[in-house]
Coordinates of C-alpha atoms and ligand atoms in Angstrom, one line a residue:
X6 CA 118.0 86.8 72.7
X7 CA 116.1 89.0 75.4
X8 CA 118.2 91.0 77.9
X9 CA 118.1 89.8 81.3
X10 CA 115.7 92.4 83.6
X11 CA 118.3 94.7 86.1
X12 CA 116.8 97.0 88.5
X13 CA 117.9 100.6 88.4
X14 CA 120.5 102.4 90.6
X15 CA 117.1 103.4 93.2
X16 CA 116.3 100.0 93.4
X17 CA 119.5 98.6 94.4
X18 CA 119.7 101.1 97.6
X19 CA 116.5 100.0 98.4
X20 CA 118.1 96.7 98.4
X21 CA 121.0 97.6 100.7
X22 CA 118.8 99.7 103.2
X23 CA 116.6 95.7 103.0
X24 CA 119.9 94.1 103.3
X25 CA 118.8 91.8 106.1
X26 CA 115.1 91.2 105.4
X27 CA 115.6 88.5 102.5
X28 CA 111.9 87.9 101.6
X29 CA 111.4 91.6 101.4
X30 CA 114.2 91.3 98.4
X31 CA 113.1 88.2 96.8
X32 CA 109.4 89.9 96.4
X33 CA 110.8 92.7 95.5
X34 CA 112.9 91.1 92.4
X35 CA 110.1 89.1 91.5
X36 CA 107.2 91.6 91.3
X37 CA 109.3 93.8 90.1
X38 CA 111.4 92.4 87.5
X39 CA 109.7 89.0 87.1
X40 CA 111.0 85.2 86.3
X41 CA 114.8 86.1 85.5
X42 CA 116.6 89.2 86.8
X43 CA 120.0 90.5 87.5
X44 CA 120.7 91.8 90.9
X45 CA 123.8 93.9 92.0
X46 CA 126.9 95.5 90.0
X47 CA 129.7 93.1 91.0
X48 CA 131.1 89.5 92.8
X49 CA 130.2 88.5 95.6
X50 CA 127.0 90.4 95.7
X51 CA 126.0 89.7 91.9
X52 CA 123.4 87.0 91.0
X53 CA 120.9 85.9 88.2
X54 CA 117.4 84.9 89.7
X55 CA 115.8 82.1 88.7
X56 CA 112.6 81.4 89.5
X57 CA 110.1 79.5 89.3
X58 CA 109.2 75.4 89.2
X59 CA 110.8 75.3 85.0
X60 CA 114.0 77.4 86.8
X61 CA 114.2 74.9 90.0
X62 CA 114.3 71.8 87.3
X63 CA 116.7 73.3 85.1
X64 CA 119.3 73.8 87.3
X65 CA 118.0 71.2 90.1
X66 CA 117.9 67.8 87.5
X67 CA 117.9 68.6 84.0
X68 CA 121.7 70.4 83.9
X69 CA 123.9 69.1 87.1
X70 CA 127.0 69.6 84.8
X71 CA 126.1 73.0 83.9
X72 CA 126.1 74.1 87.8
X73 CA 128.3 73.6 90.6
X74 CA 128.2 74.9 94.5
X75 CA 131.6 75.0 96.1
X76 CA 132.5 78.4 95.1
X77 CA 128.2 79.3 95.8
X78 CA 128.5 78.0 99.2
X79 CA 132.1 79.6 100.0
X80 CA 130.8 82.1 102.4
X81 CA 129.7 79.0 104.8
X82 CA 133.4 77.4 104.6
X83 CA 134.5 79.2 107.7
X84 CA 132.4 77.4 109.5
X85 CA 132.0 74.0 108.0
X86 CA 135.3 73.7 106.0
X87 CA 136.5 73.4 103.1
X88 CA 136.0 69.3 102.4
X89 CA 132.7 69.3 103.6
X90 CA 129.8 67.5 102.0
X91 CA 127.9 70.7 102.1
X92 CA 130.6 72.7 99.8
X93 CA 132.0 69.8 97.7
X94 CA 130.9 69.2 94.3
X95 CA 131.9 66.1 91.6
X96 CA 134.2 63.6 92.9
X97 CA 134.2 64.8 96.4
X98 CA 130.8 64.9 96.7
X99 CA 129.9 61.7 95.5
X100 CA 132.6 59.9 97.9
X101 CA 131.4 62.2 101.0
X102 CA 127.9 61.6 100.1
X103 CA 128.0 58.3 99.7
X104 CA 130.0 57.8 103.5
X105 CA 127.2 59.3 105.5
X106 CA 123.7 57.9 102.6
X107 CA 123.3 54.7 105.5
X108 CA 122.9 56.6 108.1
X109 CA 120.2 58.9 106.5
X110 CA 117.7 55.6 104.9
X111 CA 114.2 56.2 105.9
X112 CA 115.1 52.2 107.7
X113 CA 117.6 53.8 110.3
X114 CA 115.8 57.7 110.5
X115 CA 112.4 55.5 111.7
X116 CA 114.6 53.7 114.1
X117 CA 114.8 57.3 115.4
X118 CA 110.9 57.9 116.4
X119 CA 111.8 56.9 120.4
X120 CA 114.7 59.2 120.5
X121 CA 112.7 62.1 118.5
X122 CA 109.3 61.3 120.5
X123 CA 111.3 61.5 124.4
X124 CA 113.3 64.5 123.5
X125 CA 109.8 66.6 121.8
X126 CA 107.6 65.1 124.9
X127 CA 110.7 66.6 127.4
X128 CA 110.3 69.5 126.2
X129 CA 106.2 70.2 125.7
X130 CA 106.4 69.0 129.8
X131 CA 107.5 72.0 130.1
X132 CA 104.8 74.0 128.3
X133 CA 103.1 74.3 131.2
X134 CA 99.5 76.3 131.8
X135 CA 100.3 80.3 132.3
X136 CA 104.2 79.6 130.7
X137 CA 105.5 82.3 128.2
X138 CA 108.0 81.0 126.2
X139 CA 110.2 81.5 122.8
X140 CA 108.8 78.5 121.0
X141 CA 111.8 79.0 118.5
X142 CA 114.4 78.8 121.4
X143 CA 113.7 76.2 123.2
X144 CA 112.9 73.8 120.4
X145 CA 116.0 74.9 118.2
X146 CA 117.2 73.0 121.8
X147 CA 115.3 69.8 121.2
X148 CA 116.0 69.9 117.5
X149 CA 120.1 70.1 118.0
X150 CA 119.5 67.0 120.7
X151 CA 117.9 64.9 118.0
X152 CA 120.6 65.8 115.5
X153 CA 123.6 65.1 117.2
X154 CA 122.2 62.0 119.1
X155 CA 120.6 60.5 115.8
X156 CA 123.9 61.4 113.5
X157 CA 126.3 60.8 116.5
X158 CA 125.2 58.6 118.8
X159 CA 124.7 58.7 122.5
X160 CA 127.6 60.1 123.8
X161 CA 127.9 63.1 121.3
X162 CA 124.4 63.4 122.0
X163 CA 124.8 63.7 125.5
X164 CA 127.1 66.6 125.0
X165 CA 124.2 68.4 122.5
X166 CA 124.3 71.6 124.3
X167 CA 127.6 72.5 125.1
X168 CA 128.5 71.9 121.2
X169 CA 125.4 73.8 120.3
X170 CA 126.3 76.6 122.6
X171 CA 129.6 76.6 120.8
X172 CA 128.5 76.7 117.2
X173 CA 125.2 78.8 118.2
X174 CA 127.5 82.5 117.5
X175 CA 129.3 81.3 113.9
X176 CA 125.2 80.1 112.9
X177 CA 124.4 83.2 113.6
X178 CA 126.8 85.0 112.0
X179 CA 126.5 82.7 108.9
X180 CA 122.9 83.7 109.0
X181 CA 124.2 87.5 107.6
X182 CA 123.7 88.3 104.4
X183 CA 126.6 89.3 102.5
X184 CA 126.2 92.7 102.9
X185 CA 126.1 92.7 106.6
X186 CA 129.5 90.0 106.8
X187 CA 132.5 91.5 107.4
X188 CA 135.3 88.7 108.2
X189 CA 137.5 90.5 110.1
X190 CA 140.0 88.9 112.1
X191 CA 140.5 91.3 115.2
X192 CA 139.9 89.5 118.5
X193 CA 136.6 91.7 119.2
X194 CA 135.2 91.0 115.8
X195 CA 131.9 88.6 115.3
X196 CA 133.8 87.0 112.1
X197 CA 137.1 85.5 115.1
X198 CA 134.6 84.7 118.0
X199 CA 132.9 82.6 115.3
X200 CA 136.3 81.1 114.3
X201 CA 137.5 80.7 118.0
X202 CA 133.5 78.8 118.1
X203 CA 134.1 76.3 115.6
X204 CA 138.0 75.5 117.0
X205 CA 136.2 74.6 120.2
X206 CA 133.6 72.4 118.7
X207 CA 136.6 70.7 116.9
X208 CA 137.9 69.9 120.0
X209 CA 135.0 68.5 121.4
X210 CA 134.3 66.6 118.5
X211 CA 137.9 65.4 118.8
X212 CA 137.3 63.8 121.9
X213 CA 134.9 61.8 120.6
X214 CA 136.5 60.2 117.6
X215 CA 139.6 59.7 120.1
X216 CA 137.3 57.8 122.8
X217 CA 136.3 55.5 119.9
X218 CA 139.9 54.8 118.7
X219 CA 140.6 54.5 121.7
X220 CA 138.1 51.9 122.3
X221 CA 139.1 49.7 119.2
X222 CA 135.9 50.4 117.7
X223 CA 134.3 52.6 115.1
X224 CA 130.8 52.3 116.3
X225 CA 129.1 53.3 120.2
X226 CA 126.4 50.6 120.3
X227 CA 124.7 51.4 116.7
X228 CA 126.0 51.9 113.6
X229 CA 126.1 56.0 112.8
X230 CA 126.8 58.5 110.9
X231 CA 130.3 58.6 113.0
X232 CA 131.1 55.4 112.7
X233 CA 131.1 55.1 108.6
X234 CA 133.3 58.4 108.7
X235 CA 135.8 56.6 110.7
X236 CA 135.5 53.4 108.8
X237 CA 136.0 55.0 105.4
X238 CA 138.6 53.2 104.0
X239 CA 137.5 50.8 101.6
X240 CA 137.5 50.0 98.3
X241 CA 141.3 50.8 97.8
X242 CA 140.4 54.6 99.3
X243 CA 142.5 56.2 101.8
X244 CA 140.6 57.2 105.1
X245 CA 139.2 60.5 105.7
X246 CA 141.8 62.9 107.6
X247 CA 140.4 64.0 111.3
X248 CA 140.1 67.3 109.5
X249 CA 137.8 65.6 107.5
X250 CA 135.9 64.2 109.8
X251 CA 135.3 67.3 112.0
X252 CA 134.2 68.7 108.6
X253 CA 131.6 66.4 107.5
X254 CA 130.3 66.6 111.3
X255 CA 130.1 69.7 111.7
X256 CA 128.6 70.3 108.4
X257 CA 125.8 67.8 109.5
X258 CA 125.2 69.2 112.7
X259 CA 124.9 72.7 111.9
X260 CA 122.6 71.8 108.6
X261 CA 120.4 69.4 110.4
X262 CA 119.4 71.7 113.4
X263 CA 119.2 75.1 111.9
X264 CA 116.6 74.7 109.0
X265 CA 114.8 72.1 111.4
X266 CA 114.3 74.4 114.2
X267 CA 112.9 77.5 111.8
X268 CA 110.6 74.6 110.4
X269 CA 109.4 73.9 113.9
X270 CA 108.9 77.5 115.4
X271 CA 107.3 78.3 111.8
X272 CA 105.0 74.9 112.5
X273 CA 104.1 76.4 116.2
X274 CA 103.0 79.4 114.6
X275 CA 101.0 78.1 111.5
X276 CA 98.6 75.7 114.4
X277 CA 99.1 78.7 116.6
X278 CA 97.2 80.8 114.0
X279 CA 95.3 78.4 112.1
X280 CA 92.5 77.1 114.9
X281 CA 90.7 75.3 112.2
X282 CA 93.7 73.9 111.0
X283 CA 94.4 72.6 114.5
X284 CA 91.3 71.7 115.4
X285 CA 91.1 69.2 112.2
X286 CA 94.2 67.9 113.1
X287 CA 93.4 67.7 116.7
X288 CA 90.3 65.6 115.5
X289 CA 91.9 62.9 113.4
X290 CA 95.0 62.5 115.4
X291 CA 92.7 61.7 118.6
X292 CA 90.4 59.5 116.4
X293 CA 92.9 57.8 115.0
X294 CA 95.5 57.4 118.2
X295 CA 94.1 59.1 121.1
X296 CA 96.4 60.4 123.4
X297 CA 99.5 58.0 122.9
X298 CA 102.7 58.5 121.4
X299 CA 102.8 57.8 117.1
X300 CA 104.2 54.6 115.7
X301 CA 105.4 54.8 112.2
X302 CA 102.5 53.1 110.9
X303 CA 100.1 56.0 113.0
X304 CA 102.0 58.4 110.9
X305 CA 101.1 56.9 107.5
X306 CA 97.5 56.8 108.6
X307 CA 97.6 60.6 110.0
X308 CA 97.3 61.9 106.2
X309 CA 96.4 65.7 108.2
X310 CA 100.2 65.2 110.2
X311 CA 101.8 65.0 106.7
X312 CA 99.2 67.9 105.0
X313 CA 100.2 70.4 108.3
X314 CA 104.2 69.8 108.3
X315 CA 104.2 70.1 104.2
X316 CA 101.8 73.1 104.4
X317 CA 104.5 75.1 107.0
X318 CA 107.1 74.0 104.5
X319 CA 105.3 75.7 102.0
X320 CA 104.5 78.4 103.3
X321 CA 107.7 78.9 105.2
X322 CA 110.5 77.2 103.3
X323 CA 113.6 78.1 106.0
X324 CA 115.8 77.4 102.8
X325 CA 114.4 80.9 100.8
X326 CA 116.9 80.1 98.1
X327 CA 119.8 77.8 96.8
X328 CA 122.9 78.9 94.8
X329 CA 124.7 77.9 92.1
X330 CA 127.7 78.9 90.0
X331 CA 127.5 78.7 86.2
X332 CA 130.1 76.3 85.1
X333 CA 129.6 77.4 81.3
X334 CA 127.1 79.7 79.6
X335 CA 123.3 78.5 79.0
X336 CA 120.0 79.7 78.1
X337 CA 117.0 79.8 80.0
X338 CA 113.8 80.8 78.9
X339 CA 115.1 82.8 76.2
X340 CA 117.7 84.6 78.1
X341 CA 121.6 84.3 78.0
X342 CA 123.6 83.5 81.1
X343 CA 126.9 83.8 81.5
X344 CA 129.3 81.3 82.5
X345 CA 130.6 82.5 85.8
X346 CA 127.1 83.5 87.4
X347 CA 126.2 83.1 90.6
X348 CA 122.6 81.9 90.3
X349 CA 120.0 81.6 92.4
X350 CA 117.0 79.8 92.6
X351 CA 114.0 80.3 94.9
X352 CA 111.6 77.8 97.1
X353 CA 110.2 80.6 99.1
X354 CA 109.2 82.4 95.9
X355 CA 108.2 79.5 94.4
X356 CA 106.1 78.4 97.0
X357 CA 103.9 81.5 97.0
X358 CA 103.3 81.5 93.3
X359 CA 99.6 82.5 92.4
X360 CA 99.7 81.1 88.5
X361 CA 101.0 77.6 90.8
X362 CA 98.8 77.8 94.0
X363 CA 95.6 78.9 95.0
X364 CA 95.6 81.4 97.6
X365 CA 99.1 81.0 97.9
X366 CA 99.6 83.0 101.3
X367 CA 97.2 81.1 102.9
X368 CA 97.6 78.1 105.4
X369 CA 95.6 75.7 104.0
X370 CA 96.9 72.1 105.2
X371 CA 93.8 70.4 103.1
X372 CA 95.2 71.7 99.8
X373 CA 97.7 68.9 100.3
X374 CA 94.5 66.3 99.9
X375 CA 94.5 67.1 96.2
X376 CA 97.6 64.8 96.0
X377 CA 101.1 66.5 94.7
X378 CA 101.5 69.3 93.1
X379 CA 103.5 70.2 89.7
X380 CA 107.1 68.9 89.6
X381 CA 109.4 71.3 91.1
X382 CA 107.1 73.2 92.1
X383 CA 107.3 72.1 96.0
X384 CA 111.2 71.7 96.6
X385 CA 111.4 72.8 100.5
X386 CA 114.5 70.3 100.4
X387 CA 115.9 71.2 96.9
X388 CA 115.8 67.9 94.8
X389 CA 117.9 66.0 92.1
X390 CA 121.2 64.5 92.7
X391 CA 121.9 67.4 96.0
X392 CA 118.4 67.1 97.4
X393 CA 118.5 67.4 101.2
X394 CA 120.3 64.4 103.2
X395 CA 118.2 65.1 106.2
X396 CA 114.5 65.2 104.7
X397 CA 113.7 61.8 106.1
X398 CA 115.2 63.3 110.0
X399 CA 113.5 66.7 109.7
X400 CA 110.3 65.4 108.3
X401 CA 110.2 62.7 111.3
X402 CA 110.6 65.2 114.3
X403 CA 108.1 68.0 112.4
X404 CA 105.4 65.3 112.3
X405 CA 106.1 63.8 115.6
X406 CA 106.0 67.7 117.2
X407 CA 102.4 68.2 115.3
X408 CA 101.0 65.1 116.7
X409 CA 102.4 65.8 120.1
X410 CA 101.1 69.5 119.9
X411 CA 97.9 68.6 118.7
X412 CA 97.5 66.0 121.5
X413 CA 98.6 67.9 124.3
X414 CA 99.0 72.1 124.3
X415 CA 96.7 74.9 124.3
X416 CA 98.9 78.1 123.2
X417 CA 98.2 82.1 122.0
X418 CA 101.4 83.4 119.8
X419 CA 102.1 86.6 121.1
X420 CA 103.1 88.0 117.1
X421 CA 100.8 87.4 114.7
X422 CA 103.2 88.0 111.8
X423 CA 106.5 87.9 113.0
X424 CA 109.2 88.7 109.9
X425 CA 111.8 86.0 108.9
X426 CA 115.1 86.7 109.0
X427 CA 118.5 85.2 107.9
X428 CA 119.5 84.1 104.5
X429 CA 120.2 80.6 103.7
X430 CA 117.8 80.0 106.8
X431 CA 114.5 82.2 107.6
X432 CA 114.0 81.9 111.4
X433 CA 111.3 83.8 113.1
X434 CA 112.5 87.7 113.5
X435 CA 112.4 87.9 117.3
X436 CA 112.2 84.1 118.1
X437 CA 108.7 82.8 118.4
X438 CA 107.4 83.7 121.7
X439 CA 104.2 82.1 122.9
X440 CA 102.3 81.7 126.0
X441 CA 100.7 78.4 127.1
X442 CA 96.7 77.9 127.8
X443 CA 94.7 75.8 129.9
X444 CA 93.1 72.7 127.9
X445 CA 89.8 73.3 126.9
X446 CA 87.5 69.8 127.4
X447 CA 87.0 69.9 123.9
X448 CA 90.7 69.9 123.2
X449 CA 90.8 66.2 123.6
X450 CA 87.8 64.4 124.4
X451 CA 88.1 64.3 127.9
X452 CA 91.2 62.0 127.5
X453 CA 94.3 62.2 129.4
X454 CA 97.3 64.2 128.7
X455 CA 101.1 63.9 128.7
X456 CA 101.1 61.8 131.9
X457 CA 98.3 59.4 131.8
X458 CA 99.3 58.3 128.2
X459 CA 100.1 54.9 126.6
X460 CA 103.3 54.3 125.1
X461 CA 104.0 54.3 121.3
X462 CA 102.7 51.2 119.4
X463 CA 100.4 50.2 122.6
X464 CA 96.0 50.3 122.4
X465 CA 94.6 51.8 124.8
Ligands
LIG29 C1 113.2 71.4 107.6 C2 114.5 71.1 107.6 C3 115.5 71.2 106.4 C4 115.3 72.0 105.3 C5 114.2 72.9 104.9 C6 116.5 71.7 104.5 C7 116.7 72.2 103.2 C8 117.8 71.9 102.4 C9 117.9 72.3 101.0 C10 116.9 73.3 100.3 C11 119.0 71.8 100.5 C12 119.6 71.9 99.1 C13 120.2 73.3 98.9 C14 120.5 73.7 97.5 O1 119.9 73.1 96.6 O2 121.2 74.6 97.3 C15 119.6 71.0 101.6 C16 120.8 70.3 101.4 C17 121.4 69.6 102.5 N1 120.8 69.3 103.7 FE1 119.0 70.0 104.4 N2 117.3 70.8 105.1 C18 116.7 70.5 106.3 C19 117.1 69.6 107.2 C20 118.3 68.9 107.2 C21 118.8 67.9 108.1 C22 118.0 67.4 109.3 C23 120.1 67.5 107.7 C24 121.0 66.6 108.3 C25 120.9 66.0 109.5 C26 120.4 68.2 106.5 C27 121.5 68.1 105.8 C28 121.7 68.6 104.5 C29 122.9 68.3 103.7 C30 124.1 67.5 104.1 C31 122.7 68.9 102.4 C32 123.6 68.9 101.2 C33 123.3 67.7 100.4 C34 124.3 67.5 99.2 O3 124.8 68.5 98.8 O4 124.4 66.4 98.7 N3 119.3 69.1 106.2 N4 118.8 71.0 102.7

């Protein structure tokens, strides 16, 4: 049996001086030390890497009983409790997953392209000619808009904001690697103002599920991700607690705008820096639809839509790495891991792989003509059994905000290689700031913009 790789006692302050620049680390381990390594000297800052597309289906399909994530995901409990979907694993999960599957089928996520295409277009309104702008702010905005209106309905949804304002300081410090966390409870400490956060966002979301007890009904007009929660009690099963509830919600929302938004300002940047890239897609999106809004059956046809939005995800997978707990001992590759390891496995190294992709630190959205690539070798979302919920959602407003790009702004980004930071969630270092250009006549033909358009669906 090989030994597993460890880096030396120099190595491992390196690490801690890199504590908060992730990608930094994970090159690091894997230039360094290769496939499978062993990083740090004790819990909860020991793990085994993992990587590679053989490493991502091993522990992603081909051994779910050999892993499990509630204890790997503990450090987010704080902030999305202890019974949600996010940090549950056999039973649990199954049940909880199962509750909230309807509302994520690519049927009802479609029946979201008005509510994604009016919230992207009110914000690129504002992307006015001579505007400098964090790209990365104000769509993380949008992005929590969608979430909460598509998973919540219209009420929730109206109230977007204030919740995101209120969960916006225990994202951020969820977004500290454990080295940097200290959860502290003193009133001046990040660790209690994100607790005090995620009270008030219960409350808020307590309103809610009273107003629709209160109206005699589970659902507010459609049928959402709200309305199975509090309709759970079928089959013999008792209903989910409010505790619950606020769980699974809050779980949802914080999951479905974080990674979304880092997608999006990563997107902005990739076109923003890519003018061939954009100017393809600016072509076949104005051949194919001109200036008006996408139907679903646009986006099928927009094969370049699909090629950009996957491309970014390559290239800038906001999930840089999953974890895992070892449930009993296994072999990988020749090597033998313990049963109580914390393992972790990779997209953002995997992504960037040269023995997997050609020029692997390139954008290059036409790569994506040559069909898929290698199993497991593209897992932006995970995959297996615990592949992401919201693909369908996050895929839908990442192509709708390329079309409506493409169609409609002219923009410089101010840093041409920004840093990501975070850890379950690369976001641009800095935000994404950008500053807003004139349209060119090229840029689209002569055709109208924003304001003179056709609606959705509609010729022209
Ligand atoms: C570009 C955007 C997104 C990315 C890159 C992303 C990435 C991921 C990844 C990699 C996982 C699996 C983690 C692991 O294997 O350890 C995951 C799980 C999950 N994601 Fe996403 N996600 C995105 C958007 C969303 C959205 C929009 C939602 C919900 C509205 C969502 C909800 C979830 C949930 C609930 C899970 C856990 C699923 C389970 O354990 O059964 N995500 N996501």
């Amino acid at each position: 049996m090989t030994k597993i790789p460890k880096p030396g006692f120099a190595s491992h302050c390196r690490f801690a001086l890199h504590s908060s620049d992730m990608a930094w680390m994970l090159d690091y381990v894997h230039d360094n030390l290769g496939r499978v390594a062993e990083v740090g000297y004790a819990k909860p800052l020991k793990f085994v890497y993992l990587l590679g597309p053989e490493a991502n289906q091993y522990i992603l399909s081909d051994h779910p009983d050999t892993f499990s994530w509630s204890e790997a995901y503990e450090l987010t409990e704080f902030l999305i409790g202890p019974t949600s979907l996010l940090v549950s694993d056999g039973e649990h999960h199954r049940r909880r997953r199962g509750l909230v599957q309807p509302a994520f089928s690519i049927r009802r996520i479609e029946r979201q392209l008005d509510l994604v295409t009016t919230e992207i277009d009110n914000e690129l309104s504002k992307w006015t000619p001579g505007v400098s702008l964090d790209a990365y702010r104000e769509i993380r905005r949008t992005i929590r808009r969608v979430a909460v209106g598509a998973l919540f309905g219209d009420s929730l949804g109206h109230r977007a904001d204030e919740l995101g304002q209120l969960l916006e300081p225990a994202l951020k410090y969820l977004g500290r690697s454990p080295l940097q966390r200290r959860d502290i409870k003193m009133p001046w400490t990040a660790y209690s103002k994100s607790l005090k956060a995620k009270k008030a966002a219960d409350t808020l979301i307590a309103e809610e599920i009273n107003r629709r007890r209160a109206a005699g009904r589970a659902t507010d007009g459609d049928f959402d991700t709200l309305s199975s929660l509090l309709a759970a009690n079928g089959d013999g099963e008792k209903p989910l607690s409010d505790d619950e509830i606020c769980d699974q919600i809050r779980g949802l929302i914080a999951a479905g705008y974080d990674s979304t938004s880092s997608a999006a300002a990563w997107l902005v940047h990739e076109l923003g820096t890519n003018p061939e890239a954009l100017a393809a897609l600016r072509t076949q999106v104005l051949d194919t639809i001109g200036t008006r809004a996408p139907s679903m059956d646009d986006l099928r046809q927009l094969p370049l839509v699909d090629a950009v939005v996957k491309e970014t995800l390559r290239l800038r997978p906001p999930a840089s790495v999953g974890l895992r707990k070892a449930e009993r001992d296994f072999e990988f590759d020749g090597y033998q891991i313990p049963a109580g390891s914390m393992v972790v496995y990779s997209p953002y190294i995997t992504h960037r792989m040269a023995d997997v992709w050609d020029n692997p630190t390139l954008f290059e959205p036409k790569r994506w003509e040559a069909g898929e690539p290698q199993p497991f070798s593209f897992v932006p979302f995970g995959g297996g059994y615990r592949r992401c919920i919201g693909f369908a959602l996050a895929t839908l407003e990442l192509q709708v905000l390329a079309v409506r790009l493409a169609q409609n702004v002219r923009w410089t980004v101010q840093r041409p290689n920004p840093g990501a930071k975070g850890a379950a969630n690369f976001a641009p270092k800095g935000g994404m700031p950008i500053t807003i250009l004139p349209r060119l006549p090229e840029d689209n033909g002569g055709r109208v913009g924003l304001e003179g358009e056709t609606k959705a669906g509609q010729n022209e």
